[in-house]
Amino acid sequence: MLIQRATLLDGRPVDIRVGTEIDEVGDNLTVRQGEGLLDAGGGTVLPGLHDHHVHVRSAASALDSFSVGPPGVSTKTQLAQMLSNATPGPDGWIRAVGYHESVAGELDRTALDAVVRNVPVRIQHRSGALWILNSAALGRVGLAEHPDGRLRSADRGWSDALQQRETDLAELSRRITATGITGVTDATPDLDVDDIVSLLVAHRRGEFRPRPGFLSPGKKILHDDRLDPDSLTAWIADHHSDGRPIAVHCVTAAQLVVTIAALRAAGSHPLDRIEHAAVVPDDNLSDLADLGVTVVTQPNFVAERGDQYLADVPAAEHGQLWRVASLLDAAVPVALSTDMPFGHGDPWTAMRAAVYRTTPSGAVLNANECVSATKALTMFLGRPDRPGKARTVETGQPGDLCVLTEPPATALAELDAGMVAATVIGGELVYFAM
Ligand SMILES: [Zn+2]
C-alpha cells in the first residue's frame, strides 16, 4: 500500500510505500495499479509500537473477568457487592482479576463463601501469582479439602484441572491494534510449547494480528524468600552456553542485587533482559550499564498504583521506584511495556506516565525520573529482539506502521491512543479509525 502525506517524527514530510517491508520512503510517490492508498493528511507515521512485556492469554481472559481491585473496587463492601451481583460466565464460573489486600485483606475460601456460596468463584491476585477460590470452586477442581483456598499459579496441577475458558484473542487483538501496537512479547514465565504454538497459529490465521514474540523458557521469576545466587548463576550460564539470552523478573532491590551478582559471575549476553526493575538502588545503575542488560520496565504502575507506593514504601526509597531517566542517563538500554493485563494495556497511558509520573491522586512520584515525550514514545518502538534499539521508518524495515491523525508536535504533546488513525502490519491495514 501507499501512504501519502505522512510526517515522520523528525518533521520530514514523506510518502511511504509499504509491503512486508517498507519498500520506499520519498517525495511524491505515485499510486500503482492495485495498490491501496491511505492519505495520512500530514499526520505522524511511526514504526508500529511494540509492547515488550505482556501476558496474552491472561489479557484475553481478563476481557470477560470482573475487576476487583483498586481504584474501581477498594473496600470490602464494594467487593461483596461486585461478587454477589456478578453473572457467571458460560462455564458457570465467576472469574475476577486484579485483587489486592488493600481491598479486604488476605482473602480465603471462608471469606468468599460468606459472599458467594453456590457458584464457583475464582479471584486472581493482581500480581498474577495467586488465585483464591471459594468452596464451590475448590470442589470443582478436586481440592474440596484445601485448607484456605489460596492457590499459587505456578502449581500447574490444579490450574490444568480448571476448565480452560475459550479466550477471545480476536477481541484482544482488535483492542491492542487500535492503540497502534503491531507486536507484543509474551513474558509469561511458564508457557509450554502448546501455549506458544496456539498463539502462533492464531497469528497465522489472522485471529491475533500483532506479531507475537516469547521470552519463555529463558525467563525466571525470583522470590525474595528463596533467593539463591548459585542456582541463578548456574541457570544463566546454562542458557548462555546454548546461546540463549535470559530475562529475569526483578521487582525488589534484593532480587536485582542477586541478579546482578549472578550475571557478573556467569557473564552477560548482549540480549539479556531484566523485567520490571521496579526498585533500582543508586549503586546498581552503573552495574546494569556495565553488564549491558536491557531493562524492560513499566512506569504505568506509577500512574496506576503510585499512591500505594507513596504510602507503603519508606520515603528514602521513593527515588528507587520505577526509574527511567536515571537508567537512560547511565546508558542502560531501556524499553517500556505495559505488563497487560496486570498493568493497563494502553501504551499511550504508559508513555504519559513516563513523562508526568502522576499518581491517581495527582501526586508526582519521583519527578527526577520523568523523560521527554519523544523518549517515552521511542521506548515503545524498540526491536522485538533488542527492545532498547528503536526501529525507524526507513526502506528495508518491517512493514509495520502506526499512523496518527496529528503532526508530531501535537502527537507528542497529547500522547493519546485516540490519535491512532490506522495500524499497518506487514503492509496490511489491520486497524482503521472510521
Ligand atoms: Zn509480567
Coordinates of C-alpha atoms and ligand atoms in Angstrom, one line a residue:
M1 CA 0.0 0.0 0.0
L2 CA 1.0 3.6 -0.4
I3 CA 0.7 6.1 2.4
Q4 CA 0.7 9.7 1.2
R5 CA 1.2 12.9 3.0
A6 CA 2.8 11.4 6.1
T7 CA 5.0 13.3 8.5
L8 CA 7.9 11.4 10.2
L9 CA 8.6 12.0 13.9
D10 CA 11.5 14.4 12.9
G11 CA 9.1 16.6 10.9
R12 CA 10.0 15.4 7.5
P13 CA 7.0 15.1 5.1
V14 CA 7.1 11.9 3.0
D15 CA 5.2 9.3 1.2
I16 CA 5.7 5.6 2.2
R17 CA 5.3 2.5 0.1
V18 CA 4.9 -0.5 2.4
G19 CA 4.6 -4.2 1.9
T20 CA 6.1 -7.0 4.0
E21 CA 8.9 -4.4 4.5
I22 CA 9.0 -0.7 3.9
D23 CA 9.7 -0.5 0.2
E24 CA 10.1 3.2 -0.4
V25 CA 10.2 6.4 1.5
G26 CA 10.3 9.5 -0.6
D27 CA 8.6 12.6 -2.1
N28 CA 5.6 12.4 -4.4
L29 CA 5.3 8.7 -4.8
T30 CA 2.5 7.8 -7.2
V31 CA 0.0 5.0 -6.6
R32 CA 0.4 1.9 -8.6
Q33 CA -2.4 -0.2 -10.1
G34 CA -4.0 -2.5 -7.5
E35 CA -2.2 -0.7 -4.6
G36 CA -4.2 0.5 -1.6
L37 CA -3.9 4.2 -0.8
L38 CA -4.0 5.9 2.6
D39 CA -3.9 9.7 2.9
A40 CA -2.3 10.5 6.2
G41 CA -3.2 14.1 5.8
G42 CA 0.0 15.3 7.4
G43 CA -0.4 13.1 10.4
T44 CA 2.6 11.4 12.0
V45 CA 3.7 8.0 10.8
L46 CA 5.7 5.9 13.3
P47 CA 7.1 2.4 13.3
G48 CA 4.4 0.2 14.8
L49 CA 4.5 0.2 18.6
H50 CA 5.8 -3.0 20.3
D51 CA 4.7 -3.9 23.8
H52 CA 7.8 -5.6 25.2
H53 CA 6.2 -7.4 28.2
V54 CA 2.6 -8.6 28.1
H55 CA 0.7 -11.8 29.0
V56 CA -1.5 -12.6 26.0
R57 CA -3.7 -15.4 27.4
S58 CA -4.3 -13.7 30.7
A59 CA -5.2 -10.5 28.9
A60 CA -7.7 -12.2 26.7
S61 CA -9.2 -14.0 29.7
A62 CA -9.3 -10.7 31.6
L63 CA -11.6 -9.2 29.0
D64 CA -14.5 -11.1 30.4
S65 CA -13.5 -11.1 34.0
F66 CA -14.6 -8.8 36.7
S67 CA -12.1 -6.4 38.1
V68 CA -12.0 -6.5 41.9
G69 CA -9.0 -4.2 42.7
P70 CA -8.4 -0.5 43.2
P71 CA -9.4 2.0 42.0
G72 CA -12.7 0.6 40.9
V73 CA -13.1 -1.7 43.9
S74 CA -11.4 -0.5 47.0
T75 CA -13.5 -1.7 50.0
K76 CA -14.8 -5.0 51.4
T77 CA -18.4 -3.8 50.8
Q78 CA -17.7 -2.9 47.1
L79 CA -16.0 -6.4 46.7
A80 CA -19.1 -8.1 48.2
Q81 CA -21.4 -6.1 46.0
M82 CA -19.5 -6.8 42.9
L83 CA -19.3 -10.6 43.5
S84 CA -22.9 -11.1 44.7
N85 CA -24.2 -9.2 41.6
A86 CA -21.9 -11.0 39.2
T87 CA -23.4 -13.1 36.4
P88 CA -21.4 -16.3 36.0
G89 CA -19.7 -16.8 32.6
P90 CA -20.7 -19.5 30.1
D91 CA -18.6 -22.1 32.0
G92 CA -20.6 -21.4 35.2
W93 CA -17.7 -19.7 37.0
I94 CA -17.4 -16.2 38.3
R95 CA -13.9 -15.1 37.4
A96 CA -12.4 -11.9 38.8
V97 CA -8.9 -10.3 38.5
G98 CA -6.8 -7.5 39.9
Y99 CA -7.3 -8.2 43.7
H100 CA -5.1 -6.5 46.2
E101 CA -5.0 -6.9 50.0
S102 CA -5.9 -3.2 50.5
V103 CA -9.5 -4.1 49.4
A104 CA -10.4 -6.7 52.1
G105 CA -7.2 -8.2 53.5
E106 CA -5.9 -11.7 52.8
L107 CA -8.9 -13.4 51.2
D108 CA -9.5 -17.1 51.7
R109 CA -12.2 -19.6 50.9
T110 CA -14.2 -18.8 54.1
A111 CA -14.4 -15.1 53.2
L112 CA -15.5 -15.8 49.7
D113 CA -18.1 -18.4 50.9
A114 CA -19.6 -15.7 53.0
V115 CA -20.4 -13.7 49.8
V116 CA -21.0 -16.4 47.2
R117 CA -21.7 -20.0 48.4
N118 CA -23.2 -22.0 45.5
V119 CA -21.4 -20.7 42.4
P120 CA -17.7 -21.4 41.8
V121 CA -15.7 -18.2 42.2
R122 CA -12.0 -17.7 41.5
I123 CA -10.2 -14.4 42.1
Q124 CA -6.8 -13.7 40.8
H125 CA -4.4 -11.5 42.8
R126 CA -3.1 -8.6 40.7
S127 CA 0.4 -10.0 40.9
G128 CA -0.8 -12.9 38.8
A129 CA 0.9 -15.3 41.1
L130 CA -2.1 -16.3 43.3
W131 CA -5.7 -17.4 43.0
I132 CA -8.2 -17.5 45.7
L133 CA -11.1 -20.0 45.3
N134 CA -14.3 -20.4 47.2
S135 CA -15.5 -23.8 48.4
A136 CA -17.7 -24.4 45.3
A137 CA -14.7 -23.7 43.1
L138 CA -12.4 -25.9 45.2
G139 CA -14.9 -28.8 44.8
R140 CA -14.9 -28.4 41.1
V141 CA -11.1 -28.7 40.8
G142 CA -10.9 -31.7 43.2
L143 CA -9.5 -29.8 46.1
A144 CA -12.5 -29.8 48.4
E145 CA -10.3 -30.3 51.4
H146 CA -7.9 -27.5 50.7
P147 CA -7.3 -25.5 53.9
D148 CA -7.7 -21.9 52.8
G149 CA -8.4 -21.9 49.0
R150 CA -5.2 -19.8 48.3
L151 CA -3.5 -21.5 45.3
R152 CA -0.3 -20.4 43.6
S153 CA -0.5 -20.0 39.8
A154 CA 2.8 -21.9 39.5
D155 CA 1.2 -25.1 40.8
R156 CA 0.1 -26.3 37.4
G157 CA -1.7 -29.4 38.8
W158 CA -4.8 -27.6 39.9
S159 CA -4.8 -24.9 37.2
D160 CA -4.9 -27.6 34.5
A161 CA -7.9 -29.1 36.3
L162 CA -9.8 -25.8 35.7
Q163 CA -11.9 -25.8 32.7
Q164 CA -10.0 -23.6 30.3
R165 CA -12.3 -20.9 29.1
E166 CA -12.1 -20.1 25.4
T167 CA -10.3 -16.8 25.4
D168 CA -11.2 -14.2 22.9
L169 CA -7.9 -13.5 21.2
A170 CA -9.6 -11.7 18.3
E171 CA -11.2 -9.1 20.6
L172 CA -7.9 -8.6 22.4
S173 CA -6.2 -8.2 19.0
R174 CA -8.7 -5.6 17.9
R175 CA -8.2 -3.6 21.1
I176 CA -4.5 -3.6 21.0
T177 CA -4.0 -2.9 17.3
A178 CA -6.4 0.1 17.8
T179 CA -3.6 1.6 20.0
G180 CA -1.0 1.3 17.2
I181 CA 0.6 -1.8 18.5
T182 CA 2.0 -4.2 15.8
G183 CA 3.9 -6.6 18.0
V184 CA 4.0 -8.0 21.5
T185 CA 6.4 -10.0 23.6
D186 CA 4.7 -12.6 25.8
A187 CA 6.6 -12.6 29.0
T188 CA 4.6 -15.4 30.8
P189 CA 7.2 -17.5 32.6
D190 CA 5.6 -20.9 32.5
L191 CA 4.4 -21.0 28.8
D192 CA 4.6 -24.5 27.4
V193 CA 5.1 -25.5 23.8
D194 CA 1.3 -25.8 23.3
D195 CA 0.7 -22.2 24.5
I196 CA 3.3 -20.9 22.2
V197 CA 2.1 -22.9 19.2
S198 CA -1.5 -21.9 19.7
L199 CA -0.7 -18.2 19.7
L200 CA 1.5 -18.6 16.6
V201 CA -1.4 -20.4 14.9
A202 CA -3.9 -17.7 15.9
H203 CA -1.5 -15.1 14.4
R204 CA -1.1 -17.1 11.2
R205 CA -4.9 -17.4 10.9
G206 CA -5.3 -13.7 11.3
E207 CA -7.2 -14.1 14.6
F208 CA -4.4 -12.4 16.6
R209 CA -2.8 -9.7 14.3
P210 CA 0.1 -8.3 16.3
R211 CA 3.4 -10.2 15.8
P212 CA 3.9 -12.4 18.8
G213 CA 7.3 -13.0 20.4
F214 CA 8.1 -15.0 23.5
L215 CA 10.6 -14.9 26.4
S216 CA 9.8 -18.4 27.7
P217 CA 11.7 -20.6 28.5
G218 CA 14.6 -18.2 29.2
K219 CA 12.5 -16.3 31.8
K220 CA 12.8 -16.6 35.5
I221 CA 10.8 -15.2 38.4
L222 CA 12.6 -14.7 41.7
H223 CA 11.1 -14.8 45.2
D224 CA 12.8 -12.9 48.0
D225 CA 12.4 -15.8 50.4
R226 CA 14.1 -18.2 48.1
L227 CA 16.9 -16.2 46.6
D228 CA 19.8 -18.5 45.7
P229 CA 22.7 -16.8 43.8
D230 CA 24.4 -20.0 43.0
S231 CA 21.5 -21.7 41.3
L232 CA 20.6 -18.4 39.4
T233 CA 24.2 -18.2 38.2
A234 CA 24.1 -21.8 37.0
W235 CA 20.8 -21.2 35.3
I236 CA 22.1 -18.2 33.5
A237 CA 25.3 -20.0 32.5
D238 CA 23.3 -22.9 31.2
H239 CA 21.2 -20.7 28.9
H240 CA 24.2 -18.7 27.7
S241 CA 26.1 -21.9 26.9
D242 CA 23.3 -22.7 24.4
G243 CA 23.5 -19.2 23.0
R244 CA 20.2 -18.2 24.6
P245 CA 19.7 -14.8 26.4
I246 CA 17.9 -14.7 29.7
A247 CA 15.2 -12.5 31.2
V248 CA 14.9 -12.2 35.0
H249 CA 11.9 -10.7 36.7
C250 CA 13.2 -8.2 39.4
V251 CA 10.6 -6.4 41.5
T252 CA 12.6 -5.8 44.7
A253 CA 16.1 -4.5 45.4
A254 CA 17.2 -7.9 46.7
Q255 CA 16.2 -9.6 43.5
L256 CA 18.0 -7.0 41.4
V257 CA 21.2 -7.3 43.5
V258 CA 21.3 -11.1 43.3
T259 CA 20.6 -11.0 39.6
I260 CA 23.4 -8.5 39.0
A261 CA 25.8 -10.7 41.1
A262 CA 24.7 -13.8 39.1
L263 CA 25.2 -12.0 35.8
R264 CA 28.7 -10.9 36.9
A265 CA 29.6 -14.5 37.8
A266 CA 28.0 -16.1 34.7
G267 CA 28.8 -13.3 32.3
S268 CA 26.2 -11.5 30.3
H269 CA 24.7 -12.0 26.8
P270 CA 24.0 -8.9 24.7
L271 CA 20.3 -9.7 24.6
D272 CA 19.8 -10.4 28.3
R273 CA 16.9 -8.5 29.9
I274 CA 15.7 -7.5 33.3
E275 CA 11.9 -7.3 33.6
H276 CA 10.3 -4.6 35.7
A277 CA 13.4 -3.4 37.6
A278 CA 10.7 -1.8 39.9
V279 CA 13.4 -0.9 42.5
V280 CA 16.9 0.2 41.5
P281 CA 19.2 1.4 44.2
D282 CA 21.7 4.2 43.1
D283 CA 24.7 1.8 43.2
N284 CA 23.1 -0.6 40.7
L285 CA 22.8 1.9 37.9
S286 CA 26.4 1.6 36.8
D287 CA 26.3 -2.2 37.3
L288 CA 23.4 -2.5 34.9
A289 CA 25.3 -0.3 32.4
D290 CA 28.5 -2.4 32.7
L291 CA 26.6 -5.6 32.1
G292 CA 24.8 -4.2 29.0
V293 CA 21.5 -5.7 30.0
T294 CA 18.3 -4.2 28.8
V295 CA 15.7 -3.1 31.3
V296 CA 12.1 -3.6 30.3
T297 CA 10.1 -1.5 32.7
Q298 CA 6.5 -0.3 33.3
P299 CA 6.2 3.3 34.6
N300 CA 2.4 2.9 34.0
F301 CA 2.4 1.3 37.5
V302 CA 3.3 4.8 38.9
A303 CA 0.0 6.1 37.3
E304 CA -2.0 3.1 38.4
R305 CA -0.5 2.3 41.9
G306 CA 1.6 5.3 42.8
D307 CA -0.4 6.4 45.8
Q308 CA 0.1 2.9 47.3
Y309 CA 3.8 3.1 46.8
L310 CA 3.9 6.6 48.4
A311 CA 2.0 5.1 51.4
D312 CA 3.8 1.8 51.7
V313 CA 7.4 2.5 50.7
P314 CA 9.7 4.4 53.0
A315 CA 10.2 8.0 51.7
A316 CA 14.0 7.5 51.5
E317 CA 13.4 4.7 48.9
H318 CA 10.9 6.6 46.6
G319 CA 13.8 7.7 44.4
Q320 CA 14.5 4.0 43.5
L321 CA 11.0 3.2 42.2
W322 CA 10.2 2.6 38.5
R323 CA 13.3 4.6 37.3
V324 CA 13.5 5.6 33.7
A325 CA 15.5 8.8 33.3
S326 CA 18.5 7.8 35.5
L327 CA 18.7 4.4 33.7
L328 CA 18.9 6.2 30.4
D329 CA 21.4 8.7 31.8
A330 CA 23.6 5.8 32.9
A331 CA 23.5 4.4 29.3
V332 CA 21.4 1.4 30.2
P333 CA 19.2 0.3 27.3
V334 CA 15.6 0.8 28.4
A335 CA 12.2 -0.2 26.8
L336 CA 8.7 0.4 28.1
S337 CA 5.9 -2.1 28.2
T338 CA 2.5 -2.4 30.0
D339 CA 2.5 -5.9 31.6
M340 CA -1.0 -6.2 30.4
P341 CA -3.4 -7.4 32.0
F342 CA -1.6 -6.7 35.3
G343 CA -1.0 -3.2 34.1
H344 CA -3.4 -1.3 31.9
G345 CA -2.7 -2.3 28.3
D346 CA -2.8 1.2 26.6
P347 CA 0.8 2.1 25.7
W348 CA 0.0 5.8 25.4
T349 CA -1.1 5.8 29.0
A350 CA 2.2 4.2 29.9
M351 CA 4.1 6.9 27.9
R352 CA 2.2 9.7 29.7
A353 CA 3.1 8.0 33.0
A354 CA 6.8 8.1 31.9
V355 CA 6.6 11.8 31.1
Y356 CA 4.5 13.0 34.1
R357 CA 4.7 10.2 36.7
T358 CA 1.4 11.4 38.2
T359 CA -0.3 9.1 40.7
P360 CA -4.1 8.6 40.7
S361 CA -4.5 11.3 43.4
G362 CA -2.4 13.7 41.4
A363 CA 0.9 13.5 43.3
V364 CA 4.2 13.1 41.4
L365 CA 6.3 10.1 42.2
N366 CA 10.0 10.6 41.7
A367 CA 10.0 13.6 39.4
N368 CA 13.7 13.1 38.7
E369 CA 12.8 10.1 36.6
C370 CA 10.5 12.0 34.1
V371 CA 11.5 11.7 30.5
S372 CA 10.6 13.7 27.4
A373 CA 7.6 12.7 25.3
T374 CA 9.9 11.8 22.4
K375 CA 11.9 9.4 24.7
A376 CA 8.8 7.8 26.1
L377 CA 7.4 7.2 22.6
T378 CA 10.7 5.9 21.3
M379 CA 10.9 3.4 24.1
F380 CA 7.8 1.7 22.6
L381 CA 9.4 1.5 19.2
G382 CA 12.2 -1.0 20.1
R383 CA 13.1 -4.1 18.1
P384 CA 11.4 -7.2 19.4
D385 CA 14.7 -8.9 20.0
R386 CA 16.5 -5.8 21.1
P387 CA 14.0 -3.7 22.9
G388 CA 16.4 -0.9 23.7
K389 CA 17.1 -0.2 20.0
A390 CA 14.4 1.7 18.2
R391 CA 13.1 0.9 14.7
T392 CA 12.7 3.7 12.2
V393 CA 10.5 4.4 9.1
E394 CA 13.2 3.6 6.5
T395 CA 13.4 1.3 3.5
G396 CA 14.1 -2.3 4.5
Q397 CA 12.5 -2.0 7.9
P398 CA 9.5 -4.3 8.7
G399 CA 6.2 -3.1 7.1
D400 CA 4.6 -2.3 10.5
L401 CA 3.4 1.2 10.9
C402 CA 1.3 3.3 13.2
V403 CA -0.5 6.3 11.5
L404 CA -1.7 9.2 13.7
T405 CA -4.2 11.9 13.0
E406 CA -1.9 14.6 14.3
P407 CA 1.5 16.0 13.2
P408 CA 4.5 15.3 15.6
A409 CA 4.2 18.4 17.8
T410 CA 0.6 17.7 18.7
A411 CA 1.1 13.9 18.9
L412 CA 3.9 14.4 21.4
A413 CA 2.0 16.9 23.4
E414 CA -1.0 14.6 23.7
L415 CA 0.4 11.0 23.7
D416 CA -3.2 9.7 23.4
A417 CA -4.4 6.4 21.8
G418 CA -7.4 8.4 20.4
M419 CA -4.9 9.8 17.8
V420 CA -4.3 6.4 16.2
A421 CA -5.8 6.6 12.7
A422 CA -4.5 3.4 11.3
T423 CA -2.3 0.4 12.1
V424 CA -0.4 -1.5 9.4
I425 CA 1.2 -4.9 9.9
G426 CA 3.3 -6.4 7.1
G427 CA 1.8 -3.9 4.6
E428 CA -1.8 -4.8 5.6
L429 CA -4.2 -2.4 7.1
V430 CA -5.3 -4.1 10.4
Y431 CA -7.0 -1.2 12.0
F432 CA -8.5 1.9 10.6
A433 CA -10.4 4.5 12.7
M434 CA -13.7 5.3 11.0
Ligands
ZN1 ZN 4.5 -9.6 33.6

